[in-house]
Coordinates of C-alpha atoms and ligand atoms in Angstrom, one line a residue:
M57 CA -53.8 90.4 -6.1
P58 CA -51.7 89.5 -3.0
R59 CA -50.9 92.4 -0.8
R60 CA -47.4 93.9 -1.3
L61 CA -44.8 94.6 1.4
I62 CA -41.9 96.6 0.2
A63 CA -39.0 95.7 2.6
A64 CA -37.2 99.1 2.0
E65 CA -40.2 101.0 3.3
H66 CA -39.7 99.3 6.6
Q67 CA -35.9 99.6 6.7
G68 CA -35.7 95.9 5.9
Q69 CA -37.3 94.9 9.3
L70 CA -40.6 92.9 8.7
T71 CA -42.9 91.0 10.9
V72 CA -45.1 88.3 9.4
R73 CA -47.8 86.7 11.6
I74 CA -48.4 83.2 10.7
R75 CA -52.0 82.6 11.6
T76 CA -55.3 80.9 11.3
A77 CA -57.9 82.8 9.2
T78 CA -60.8 82.5 6.7
H79 CA -60.5 82.8 3.0
R80 CA -62.9 82.7 0.1
F81 CA -61.6 80.7 -2.8
H82 CA -64.5 81.6 -5.1
R83 CA -67.5 84.0 -4.7
D84 CA -69.8 81.1 -5.0
L85 CA -68.0 79.1 -2.3
P86 CA -68.5 79.4 1.4
E87 CA -65.6 80.7 3.4
S88 CA -62.7 78.3 4.1
R89 CA -60.6 78.0 7.2
I90 CA -56.9 78.4 6.3
W91 CA -53.5 78.9 7.7
G92 CA -51.8 81.8 6.0
Y93 CA -48.9 84.1 6.3
D94 CA -50.5 87.3 7.5
G95 CA -53.7 85.3 7.4
T96 CA -54.1 85.4 3.7
V97 CA -53.9 83.1 0.7
P98 CA -51.4 83.5 -0.8
G99 CA -49.3 85.4 1.9
T100 CA -48.2 88.9 1.4
T101 CA -45.8 89.4 -1.4
I102 CA -42.5 90.6 0.0
E103 CA -40.4 92.8 -2.2
A104 CA -36.7 93.2 -1.5
E105 CA -33.7 94.8 -3.2
R106 CA -30.4 93.0 -4.1
G107 CA -27.8 93.6 -1.5
K108 CA -30.3 95.1 1.1
P109 CA -30.7 92.4 3.9
V110 CA -34.1 91.7 5.1
M111 CA -34.9 90.5 8.6
V112 CA -38.2 88.8 9.1
E113 CA -39.8 88.0 12.4
W114 CA -41.8 84.8 11.7
R115 CA -44.5 85.1 14.4
N116 CA -46.2 81.7 14.7
E117 CA -49.8 82.5 16.0
L118 CA -51.3 79.3 14.4
E119 CA -54.2 77.8 16.1
G120 CA -55.1 74.0 15.5
P121 CA -56.5 72.0 14.3
L122 CA -55.0 71.7 10.8
P123 CA -57.7 73.3 8.5
V124 CA -57.5 70.6 6.0
V125 CA -59.3 67.2 6.1
E126 CA -56.8 64.5 5.2
T127 CA -58.1 61.2 3.8
V128 CA -57.2 58.2 1.7
A129 CA -60.3 57.3 -0.3
P130 CA -61.0 53.4 -0.1
K131 CA -61.1 53.1 -3.9
H132 CA -59.3 54.8 -6.9
A133 CA -62.6 55.5 -8.8
D134 CA -66.3 55.7 -7.8
G135 CA -69.2 53.4 -9.0
D136 CA -69.2 55.3 -12.4
G137 CA -65.4 54.7 -12.9
V138 CA -64.6 58.4 -12.2
P139 CA -61.3 58.7 -10.4
V140 CA -62.1 59.9 -6.9
Q141 CA -59.4 62.6 -7.2
C142 CA -61.4 64.4 -9.7
L143 CA -64.3 64.7 -7.4
P144 CA -65.0 67.0 -4.3
G145 CA -65.7 65.4 -1.0
L146 CA -64.0 62.6 0.8
S147 CA -65.3 59.8 -1.5
G148 CA -65.8 57.4 1.3
G149 CA -62.6 58.1 3.1
T150 CA -62.4 58.7 6.8
P151 CA -60.7 61.9 8.0
N152 CA -57.2 61.1 9.3
P153 CA -57.3 61.9 13.0
R154 CA -53.6 62.4 13.2
A155 CA -53.6 65.2 10.6
G156 CA -56.5 66.5 12.5
A157 CA -54.4 66.7 15.6
L158 CA -51.8 69.0 14.1
S159 CA -51.7 72.2 16.1
G160 CA -49.5 74.4 13.9
H161 CA -45.6 73.7 14.3
A162 CA -44.0 75.7 11.5
V163 CA -40.7 76.4 9.8
V164 CA -40.3 78.8 6.9
H165 CA -38.1 78.2 4.0
L166 CA -37.4 81.0 1.4
H167 CA -37.3 79.0 -1.8
G168 CA -34.6 80.3 -4.1
G169 CA -32.9 82.3 -1.3
L170 CA -29.2 82.3 -0.9
T171 CA -29.7 82.1 2.7
P172 CA -27.2 81.1 5.6
A173 CA -28.1 77.6 6.8
S174 CA -29.5 78.9 10.2
Y175 CA -32.2 80.6 8.4
D176 CA -32.9 78.3 5.6
G177 CA -35.7 76.4 7.3
W178 CA -34.3 73.1 8.1
A179 CA -37.3 70.7 8.1
E180 CA -36.7 69.7 11.7
N181 CA -35.9 73.0 13.2
L182 CA -39.5 74.0 14.1
F183 CA -41.1 76.7 16.0
A184 CA -44.3 75.9 17.8
P185 CA -47.1 78.4 18.1
G186 CA -45.9 81.2 20.4
Q187 CA -42.2 80.4 19.9
P188 CA -40.3 83.3 18.2
A189 CA -38.3 83.0 15.0
V190 CA -36.3 85.8 13.6
F191 CA -34.6 85.0 10.3
H192 CA -32.0 87.1 8.4
Y193 CA -31.9 87.1 4.6
P194 CA -28.9 88.7 3.1
M195 CA -30.4 89.2 -0.3
N196 CA -27.0 88.9 -2.1
Q197 CA -28.6 87.5 -5.2
R198 CA -29.8 88.4 -8.6
A199 CA -33.4 89.7 -9.2
A200 CA -35.8 86.8 -9.2
L201 CA -39.1 85.5 -8.2
L202 CA -38.7 83.4 -5.0
W203 CA -41.4 82.1 -2.7
Y204 CA -41.6 81.4 1.0
H205 CA -43.4 78.4 2.3
D206 CA -43.7 76.0 5.2
H207 CA -41.1 73.0 5.2
V208 CA -42.1 71.0 8.3
M209 CA -40.7 67.5 8.2
G210 CA -43.5 64.9 7.1
V211 CA -46.3 67.5 6.8
T212 CA -45.2 70.1 4.4
K213 CA -48.0 68.7 2.0
F214 CA -50.6 69.7 4.5
D215 CA -49.2 73.1 5.7
V216 CA -48.7 74.5 2.2
Y217 CA -52.1 73.1 1.1
A218 CA -53.6 74.8 4.2
G219 CA -52.3 78.1 2.6
L220 CA -48.7 78.7 4.0
A221 CA -47.1 80.0 0.8
G222 CA -46.2 83.5 -0.3
L223 CA -44.3 85.3 -3.0
W224 CA -40.9 87.1 -2.6
I225 CA -39.5 89.2 -5.3
V226 CA -35.9 90.3 -5.4
R227 CA -35.2 93.3 -7.7
D228 CA -32.1 94.9 -8.9
E229 CA -30.8 97.7 -11.1
R230 CA -30.2 95.5 -14.0
E231 CA -33.9 94.8 -14.3
R232 CA -34.7 98.5 -13.9
E233 CA -32.2 99.4 -16.8
L234 CA -34.2 97.0 -19.1
G235 CA -37.5 99.0 -18.3
L236 CA -39.5 95.8 -17.7
P237 CA -42.7 96.3 -15.9
E238 CA -42.3 96.5 -12.1
G239 CA -45.4 96.4 -9.7
P240 CA -49.0 97.0 -10.8
P241 CA -50.7 97.3 -13.0
F242 CA -48.4 95.6 -15.6
E243 CA -46.4 93.2 -13.5
V244 CA -48.6 90.5 -12.1
P245 CA -47.6 87.5 -10.1
L246 CA -49.5 84.3 -10.8
L247 CA -49.2 81.5 -8.1
I248 CA -50.9 78.5 -9.5
Q249 CA -52.1 75.8 -7.1
D250 CA -54.9 73.1 -7.1
R251 CA -57.3 72.5 -4.3
N252 CA -60.3 70.4 -3.3
F253 CA -63.2 71.0 -1.0
N254 CA -65.6 69.0 1.1
L255 CA -69.3 68.4 0.5
D256 CA -72.2 68.9 2.9
D257 CA -74.9 66.2 3.4
S258 CA -77.0 67.6 0.5
G259 CA -74.0 67.3 -1.8
R260 CA -73.1 71.0 -1.9
L261 CA -69.4 72.3 -1.8
T262 CA -68.4 73.5 1.6
G263 CA -65.3 75.6 1.8
Q264 CA -63.4 73.0 3.8
L265 CA -60.1 72.1 2.3
V266 CA -59.7 68.4 1.5
H267 CA -56.4 66.6 0.8
K268 CA -57.4 63.4 -0.8
T269 CA -55.3 60.6 -2.1
D270 CA -56.3 57.0 -3.2
P271 CA -54.9 53.5 -3.1
D272 CA -53.4 54.0 -6.6
V273 CA -52.2 57.6 -6.5
M274 CA -50.3 58.7 -3.4
E275 CA -50.1 62.4 -4.5
A276 CA -53.0 64.8 -4.1
F277 CA -54.1 66.0 -7.5
A278 CA -57.0 68.4 -6.6
P279 CA -59.7 69.2 -9.3
F280 CA -59.9 73.0 -8.9
T281 CA -57.1 75.3 -10.2
V282 CA -56.5 78.3 -8.0
V283 CA -54.7 81.4 -9.0
N284 CA -53.5 83.9 -6.4
G285 CA -56.1 82.1 -4.0
K286 CA -59.0 82.2 -6.4
V287 CA -60.6 79.3 -8.4
W288 CA -60.5 80.1 -12.2
P289 CA -60.2 84.0 -11.8
I290 CA -60.6 86.7 -14.4
L291 CA -58.0 89.3 -14.9
E292 CA -58.9 92.5 -16.7
V293 CA -56.0 93.7 -18.8
Q294 CA -55.4 97.0 -20.8
P295 CA -54.2 96.6 -24.3
A296 CA -50.5 96.6 -23.3
I297 CA -47.6 94.2 -22.6
Y298 CA -47.9 92.5 -19.2
R299 CA -45.2 90.9 -17.3
F300 CA -46.4 87.8 -15.5
R301 CA -44.4 86.2 -12.7
V302 CA -45.8 82.7 -12.9
I303 CA -45.1 80.0 -10.3
N304 CA -46.4 76.6 -9.7
G305 CA -47.2 76.3 -5.9
S306 CA -49.1 73.1 -6.2
N307 CA -48.3 70.0 -4.1
A308 CA -47.9 67.6 -6.9
R309 CA -49.5 68.8 -10.2
T310 CA -47.5 69.9 -13.2
Y311 CA -49.0 72.5 -15.5
R312 CA -48.5 72.9 -19.2
L313 CA -50.0 76.3 -19.9
V314 CA -51.5 77.3 -23.2
L315 CA -53.0 80.7 -24.0
L316 CA -56.1 80.6 -26.2
R317 CA -58.1 83.1 -28.1
D318 CA -61.3 81.9 -29.9
G319 CA -60.3 78.4 -29.1
K320 CA -56.9 78.7 -30.9
P321 CA -53.4 78.8 -29.2
E322 CA -51.6 82.1 -29.4
L323 CA -48.2 81.0 -28.1
E324 CA -46.5 83.9 -29.9
R325 CA -48.1 86.3 -27.6
V326 CA -46.0 84.9 -24.8
T327 CA -42.3 85.6 -24.4
P328 CA -40.4 83.9 -21.6
I329 CA -37.7 86.2 -20.2
G330 CA -36.8 84.6 -17.0
S331 CA -36.7 81.3 -15.0
D332 CA -36.3 80.3 -11.4
H333 CA -33.3 82.5 -10.5
G334 CA -34.2 85.5 -12.8
L335 CA -33.5 86.6 -16.2
L336 CA -32.5 84.5 -19.1
R337 CA -29.6 85.8 -21.4
T338 CA -32.1 86.5 -24.1
P339 CA -35.9 86.2 -24.5
V340 CA -36.8 82.8 -25.9
R341 CA -39.5 81.0 -27.7
L342 CA -42.3 79.2 -25.8
P343 CA -42.1 75.4 -26.1
A344 CA -44.4 74.5 -29.0
D345 CA -46.7 72.5 -26.6
G346 CA -46.9 75.3 -24.0
L347 CA -45.1 76.4 -20.9
V348 CA -44.4 73.4 -18.6
L349 CA -44.0 74.2 -14.8
A350 CA -43.7 71.4 -12.3
S351 CA -44.0 72.1 -8.6
A352 CA -41.9 75.2 -7.5
E353 CA -40.7 76.1 -11.0
R354 CA -41.0 79.7 -12.1
A355 CA -41.4 81.6 -15.4
D356 CA -41.2 85.2 -16.0
V357 CA -43.0 85.9 -19.2
L358 CA -44.2 89.0 -21.1
V359 CA -47.6 88.7 -22.8
D360 CA -48.6 91.0 -25.5
F361 CA -52.3 92.1 -25.3
S362 CA -51.6 95.5 -27.1
D363 CA -53.2 94.6 -30.4
L364 CA -56.5 93.4 -28.9
E365 CA -59.8 95.2 -28.9
A366 CA -61.7 95.9 -25.8
G367 CA -63.8 92.9 -24.9
S368 CA -61.4 90.3 -26.2
E369 CA -61.1 87.2 -24.0
L370 CA -58.2 84.9 -23.7
M371 CA -58.1 81.7 -21.7
L372 CA -55.2 80.0 -20.0
L373 CA -55.6 76.2 -20.1
N374 CA -53.6 73.4 -18.6
T375 CA -52.9 70.4 -20.9
A376 CA -50.9 68.4 -18.5
S377 CA -52.4 65.2 -17.1
A378 CA -51.4 63.8 -13.7
P379 CA -49.3 62.2 -12.5
F380 CA -47.1 64.0 -15.1
D381 CA -44.6 61.9 -17.1
G382 CA -43.4 64.3 -19.7
A383 CA -45.8 63.1 -22.4
A384 CA -46.4 65.5 -25.0
F385 CA -49.9 67.1 -25.8
P386 CA -50.3 69.5 -28.9
A387 CA -51.3 73.0 -27.9
T388 CA -53.8 72.9 -31.0
R389 CA -55.8 70.3 -28.9
A390 CA -55.8 72.3 -25.8
L391 CA -59.7 72.6 -25.7
E392 CA -59.8 68.8 -25.5
A393 CA -57.4 68.5 -22.6
A394 CA -60.0 67.5 -20.1
N395 CA -59.1 63.9 -19.1
L396 CA -60.6 62.0 -16.1
E397 CA -58.1 59.2 -16.2
G398 CA -55.3 61.8 -16.3
L399 CA -56.8 63.4 -13.2
L400 CA -57.6 66.7 -15.2
P401 CA -61.2 67.2 -15.0
F402 CA -61.0 70.9 -15.5
P403 CA -58.1 72.3 -17.7
Q404 CA -59.3 75.9 -17.0
V405 CA -56.6 78.0 -15.1
M406 CA -57.9 81.7 -15.5
C407 CA -59.1 84.1 -18.1
F408 CA -57.9 87.5 -19.3
R409 CA -60.4 90.1 -20.5
V410 CA -59.2 93.2 -22.4
I411 CA -60.6 96.5 -21.2
P412 CA -60.8 99.8 -23.2
G413 CA -57.6 101.9 -23.0
P414 CA -54.9 103.2 -25.3
S415 CA -52.8 100.7 -26.9
A416 CA -49.4 100.6 -25.4
A417 CA -46.9 98.4 -27.2
R418 CA -43.4 98.2 -25.8
S419 CA -40.2 96.9 -27.3
I420 CA -38.7 93.7 -25.6
P421 CA -34.9 94.1 -25.0
T422 CA -33.0 91.6 -27.0
V423 CA -30.2 91.1 -24.4
L424 CA -31.4 90.5 -20.8
A425 CA -28.8 89.0 -18.7
T426 CA -25.0 89.1 -19.1
D427 CA -24.0 87.9 -15.7
Y428 CA -23.8 84.1 -16.2
V429 CA -22.4 81.8 -18.8
P430 CA -22.7 77.9 -19.1
P431 CA -19.9 76.3 -17.0
R432 CA -16.6 76.1 -18.8
E433 CA -15.2 72.9 -20.2
E434 CA -12.2 72.9 -17.8
E435 CA -14.4 73.6 -14.8
L436 CA -16.4 70.6 -15.7
A437 CA -13.5 68.4 -16.3
D438 CA -12.4 69.0 -12.7
A439 CA -15.7 68.8 -11.2
P440 CA -16.6 66.2 -8.7
H441 CA -19.5 64.0 -9.9
R442 CA -22.4 62.9 -7.7
A443 CA -25.0 60.5 -8.8
I444 CA -28.5 60.0 -7.4
A445 CA -31.0 57.3 -8.4
L446 CA -34.7 58.2 -8.2
V447 CA -36.5 54.9 -7.4
E448 CA -39.9 53.5 -6.6
R449 CA -39.8 50.9 -3.8
E450 CA -42.8 48.5 -3.6
L451 CA -43.9 47.9 -0.1
E452 CA -46.2 45.2 1.2
G453 CA -49.6 46.5 2.6
E454 CA -48.4 50.1 2.2
T455 CA -48.3 52.7 -0.6
N456 CA -45.1 52.5 -2.7
M457 CA -42.3 54.9 -1.8
L458 CA -40.9 57.3 -4.4
T459 CA -37.6 58.1 -2.9
M460 CA -33.8 58.6 -3.7
R461 CA -30.6 56.8 -3.3
E462 CA -27.3 58.4 -3.2
L463 CA -24.7 56.4 -5.2
S464 CA -21.0 55.8 -4.8
I465 CA -18.7 54.1 -7.3
I466 CA -17.9 50.7 -6.1
E467 CA -14.7 49.3 -5.0
D468 CA -13.2 46.4 -7.1
D469 CA -13.8 43.8 -4.4
Y470 CA -17.5 44.8 -3.8
T471 CA -19.8 41.9 -4.9
G472 CA -23.1 43.2 -3.6
P473 CA -26.2 44.5 -5.4
S474 CA -25.2 47.4 -7.8
I475 CA -26.4 49.8 -10.5
T476 CA -24.5 49.6 -13.7
V477 CA -24.6 52.5 -15.9
T478 CA -23.4 51.8 -19.5
N479 CA -22.6 54.8 -21.7
G480 CA -21.2 53.4 -24.9
E481 CA -17.8 51.8 -24.0
R482 CA -17.8 53.1 -20.6
I483 CA -19.4 51.2 -17.6
T484 CA -19.7 52.7 -14.2
R485 CA -20.9 50.6 -11.2
Y486 CA -22.4 52.1 -8.2
R487 CA -23.8 51.0 -5.0
A488 CA -26.3 52.9 -2.8
V489 CA -24.9 54.6 0.2
A490 CA -27.8 56.5 1.5
A491 CA -31.5 55.9 1.2
H492 CA -33.3 58.0 4.0
F493 CA -33.2 61.5 5.2
E494 CA -31.6 60.4 8.5
D495 CA -29.0 58.3 6.9
V496 CA -25.3 59.3 6.9
T497 CA -24.5 62.5 5.0
T498 CA -22.5 61.6 2.0
F499 CA -22.5 65.0 0.1
F500 CA -19.9 67.5 1.2
P501 CA -19.6 70.1 -1.7
M502 CA -16.8 72.6 -1.3
L503 CA -17.6 76.2 -1.6
G504 CA -16.5 77.8 -4.9
Q505 CA -16.1 74.5 -6.8
V506 CA -18.3 73.4 -9.7
E507 CA -19.9 70.0 -9.2
V508 CA -21.9 67.8 -11.6
W509 CA -24.9 66.0 -10.2
Q510 CA -26.5 63.2 -12.1
L511 CA -30.1 62.4 -11.4
I512 CA -31.1 59.1 -12.8
N513 CA -34.8 58.5 -13.1
L514 CA -35.8 54.9 -12.6
T515 CA -39.6 55.6 -12.0
G516 CA -42.4 56.3 -14.2
D517 CA -43.1 59.8 -13.1
T518 CA -41.5 63.2 -13.7
H519 CA -39.8 64.5 -10.4
P520 CA -39.0 68.2 -9.9
I521 CA -35.8 68.0 -8.0
H522 CA -35.0 71.1 -5.9
V523 CA -31.6 71.9 -4.5
H524 CA -31.5 74.5 -1.6
L525 CA -29.0 77.4 -1.6
D526 CA -27.2 78.4 -5.0
P527 CA -28.8 77.9 -8.4
F528 CA -27.6 75.4 -10.9
Q529 CA -27.6 75.0 -14.8
I530 CA -28.8 72.1 -16.6
L531 CA -26.1 70.4 -18.7
A532 CA -28.0 67.6 -20.3
R533 CA -31.0 65.3 -20.5
H534 CA -29.9 61.9 -21.6
P535 CA -32.5 59.3 -22.7
I536 CA -31.9 56.0 -20.9
H537 CA -33.5 52.5 -20.8
Y538 CA -33.0 50.3 -17.9
Q539 CA -33.9 47.0 -16.4
I540 CA -34.6 46.4 -12.7
P541 CA -35.0 42.8 -11.6
D542 CA -37.9 41.6 -9.4
A543 CA -37.2 43.2 -5.7
G544 CA -34.3 45.0 -7.3
I545 CA -35.1 48.1 -5.2
E546 CA -34.7 47.5 -1.6
D547 CA -33.4 49.7 1.1
L548 CA -29.7 50.0 0.3
D549 CA -29.8 47.0 -1.9
I550 CA -30.6 48.2 -5.3
T551 CA -30.0 46.5 -8.6
A552 CA -30.4 48.0 -12.0
S553 CA -28.9 48.0 -15.4
V554 CA -29.1 51.4 -17.0
I555 CA -28.1 52.0 -20.6
L556 CA -27.7 55.5 -22.2
G557 CA -29.8 55.8 -25.3
R558 CA -33.3 55.8 -26.1
G559 CA -35.6 52.7 -25.5
A560 CA -37.6 51.3 -28.3
D561 CA -41.0 52.4 -26.7
D562 CA -39.8 55.7 -25.4
E563 CA -41.9 58.6 -26.9
L564 CA -40.5 61.5 -24.8
S565 CA -38.4 64.1 -26.4
H566 CA -36.0 64.6 -23.6
A567 CA -35.5 68.1 -24.9
I568 CA -34.3 71.0 -22.7
D569 CA -36.7 73.7 -23.1
D570 CA -35.1 77.1 -24.0
N571 CA -36.6 78.5 -20.8
E572 CA -34.7 75.8 -18.8
R573 CA -31.4 77.1 -19.9
G574 CA -31.3 79.8 -17.2
L575 CA -30.2 79.5 -13.6
K576 CA -32.6 77.0 -12.1
D577 CA -33.1 75.8 -8.5
T578 CA -35.8 73.1 -9.4
I579 CA -35.4 70.8 -12.5
R580 CA -37.8 68.2 -14.0
V581 CA -36.3 64.7 -14.3
N582 CA -38.7 62.8 -16.6
P583 CA -39.0 59.1 -16.8
N584 CA -36.3 57.2 -18.8
E585 CA -33.9 60.1 -18.4
I586 CA -30.7 61.1 -16.7
V587 CA -30.5 64.9 -16.0
E588 CA -27.2 66.5 -15.4
I589 CA -26.7 69.7 -13.5
A590 CA -23.8 71.8 -12.8
V591 CA -23.9 73.6 -9.3
R592 CA -21.4 75.8 -7.5
F593 CA -22.2 76.7 -3.9
T594 CA -20.7 80.0 -3.2
A595 CA -21.1 81.8 0.1
Y596 CA -22.5 79.7 3.0
S597 CA -21.2 76.8 4.9
G598 CA -23.7 74.4 6.5
R599 CA -26.4 71.7 6.4
Y600 CA -28.9 72.1 3.7
M601 CA -31.5 69.8 1.9
Y602 CA -32.3 68.8 -1.6
H603 CA -35.5 67.0 -2.4
C604 CA -38.3 66.2 -4.8
H605 CA -40.7 69.3 -4.8
I606 CA -43.7 66.9 -5.1
L607 CA -44.7 67.5 -1.5
E608 CA -46.1 64.1 -1.0
H609 CA -42.8 62.6 -2.2
E610 CA -40.6 65.0 0.0
D611 CA -42.7 64.3 2.9
R612 CA -42.3 60.5 2.5
D613 CA -38.5 60.6 2.5
M614 CA -37.6 61.9 -1.0
M615 CA -35.3 64.4 0.6
R616 CA -31.7 64.3 1.7
P617 CA -29.2 66.5 3.4
F618 CA -25.9 67.9 2.1
V619 CA -23.2 70.0 3.8
T620 CA -21.4 72.8 2.0
M621 CA -17.9 73.6 3.6
A622 CA -15.3 76.2 3.0
P623 CA -12.2 74.5 1.3
E624 CA -9.9 75.4 4.2
L625 CA -12.0 73.4 6.5
M626 CA -12.4 70.2 4.4
P627 CA -9.1 68.7 5.6
F628 CA -10.5 68.9 9.2
M629 CA -13.7 67.0 8.2
A630 CA -13.1 63.5 9.4
Ligands
LIG1841 CU1 -40.9 63.0 -6.7

């Protein structure tokens, strides 16, 4: 269990030392050198109260070098055909000296926080070891599981992997009225990540963290699943209902979680009650294949162990292969989920063991949240629309880039490369107006106004797209099929023909899971899909970011700025 820090017990004034330390990921592993908030993996869980501001002095005391060996293995698979990402060690790769030279610049982002821009953790506003940073978090937001993590431009993937992530829980009176478990023993956060380790000369695991990619796969999918800093842990539970605050804090891996007893899925034991930004309107059913969480997505779930005898054991398995593309996998086959080609050598996540105790059932409230509704028709009718294409650009002699293009509807006299989106009779033509993080800002949302953002996925992978600041709601997942001509994806010159409607060989459901219909800040955009979200920025003007939360994508330019602005200032924005 991560240590808890209750902000109210410190008058909302907290100090977190960001420092180099050691951590043991498993009792049979040697110690690992890590970077951690308060020197632990995960960092201390900060618990705050809605409406009670929290000030954190983030004290950067990191010491280099980066405690992660970064390498690109020379081949995708070893001599036996096993993908090298399924194996520990460097697999013939040489350690990247540039990663080894990183000394510990940091910036902290509170993911899910409604935070003024100055304290949101802009990826270029860094503090070096020894430089002070005091951030103010107003906490004017509903109860939810947030998390804080490093966000340094270009190296977030190394810093988070090194250990720089911690949980942050916002609580409010609404949740207390519902009588949901709060705090130990019945409320348990589960931060799920994947990690890999080096080998010594005799082939034994050392604790040294390894971030390994290969010529075919530019994301690191590490073989060992880690929950709250431990590989494959066991949690002893009483025969009672537990509340698990589940979060995927992995760099790139998506999980589809299935709870099993005696080898059979027991999905009905699990009741989702909340998502990224807190409680859903009502409890919902788990998706039939299991609970899918991509990087940075959260789930608040109740799990009923109350009918189980002491000694009962349940396993939590992951059935999602990697890179995740939304493909289905039946929960009934979860025991067969191991798949080397799918970079899933070990589906094990964790184990629950029931200990003796009085059986404590508890009724689950039928109404949870009443403070949000889907956006109204008239709001959507007036809403500005923004379109973003997710694209894969092939580069000669370099790994492909998975990035984004902000789109603008083209003028009549424009004859250059364009994306055509055909929806029945309606044809919309776009051109790309921004490709890179440092390109000119094109999104200026007005505070208070509902906007519709369209994410058009023209790649083969699922991308979890995260928008900073206010939460959003998903409006639709539209199946699409598309054609991209040879060299259709260049820098700002992109050419594609997108048609709404399912393609002949498309096997994805494109369904919206019930637990995705809450307030979200990260949404999965599957292949052959347009996702539409409705977002309304409310309180803070300033420069924020949105990006893919696969850290290897985010670091390689799958991230863009947007600027929120009070309506009265808009006429003065040239
Ligand atoms: Cu991505």
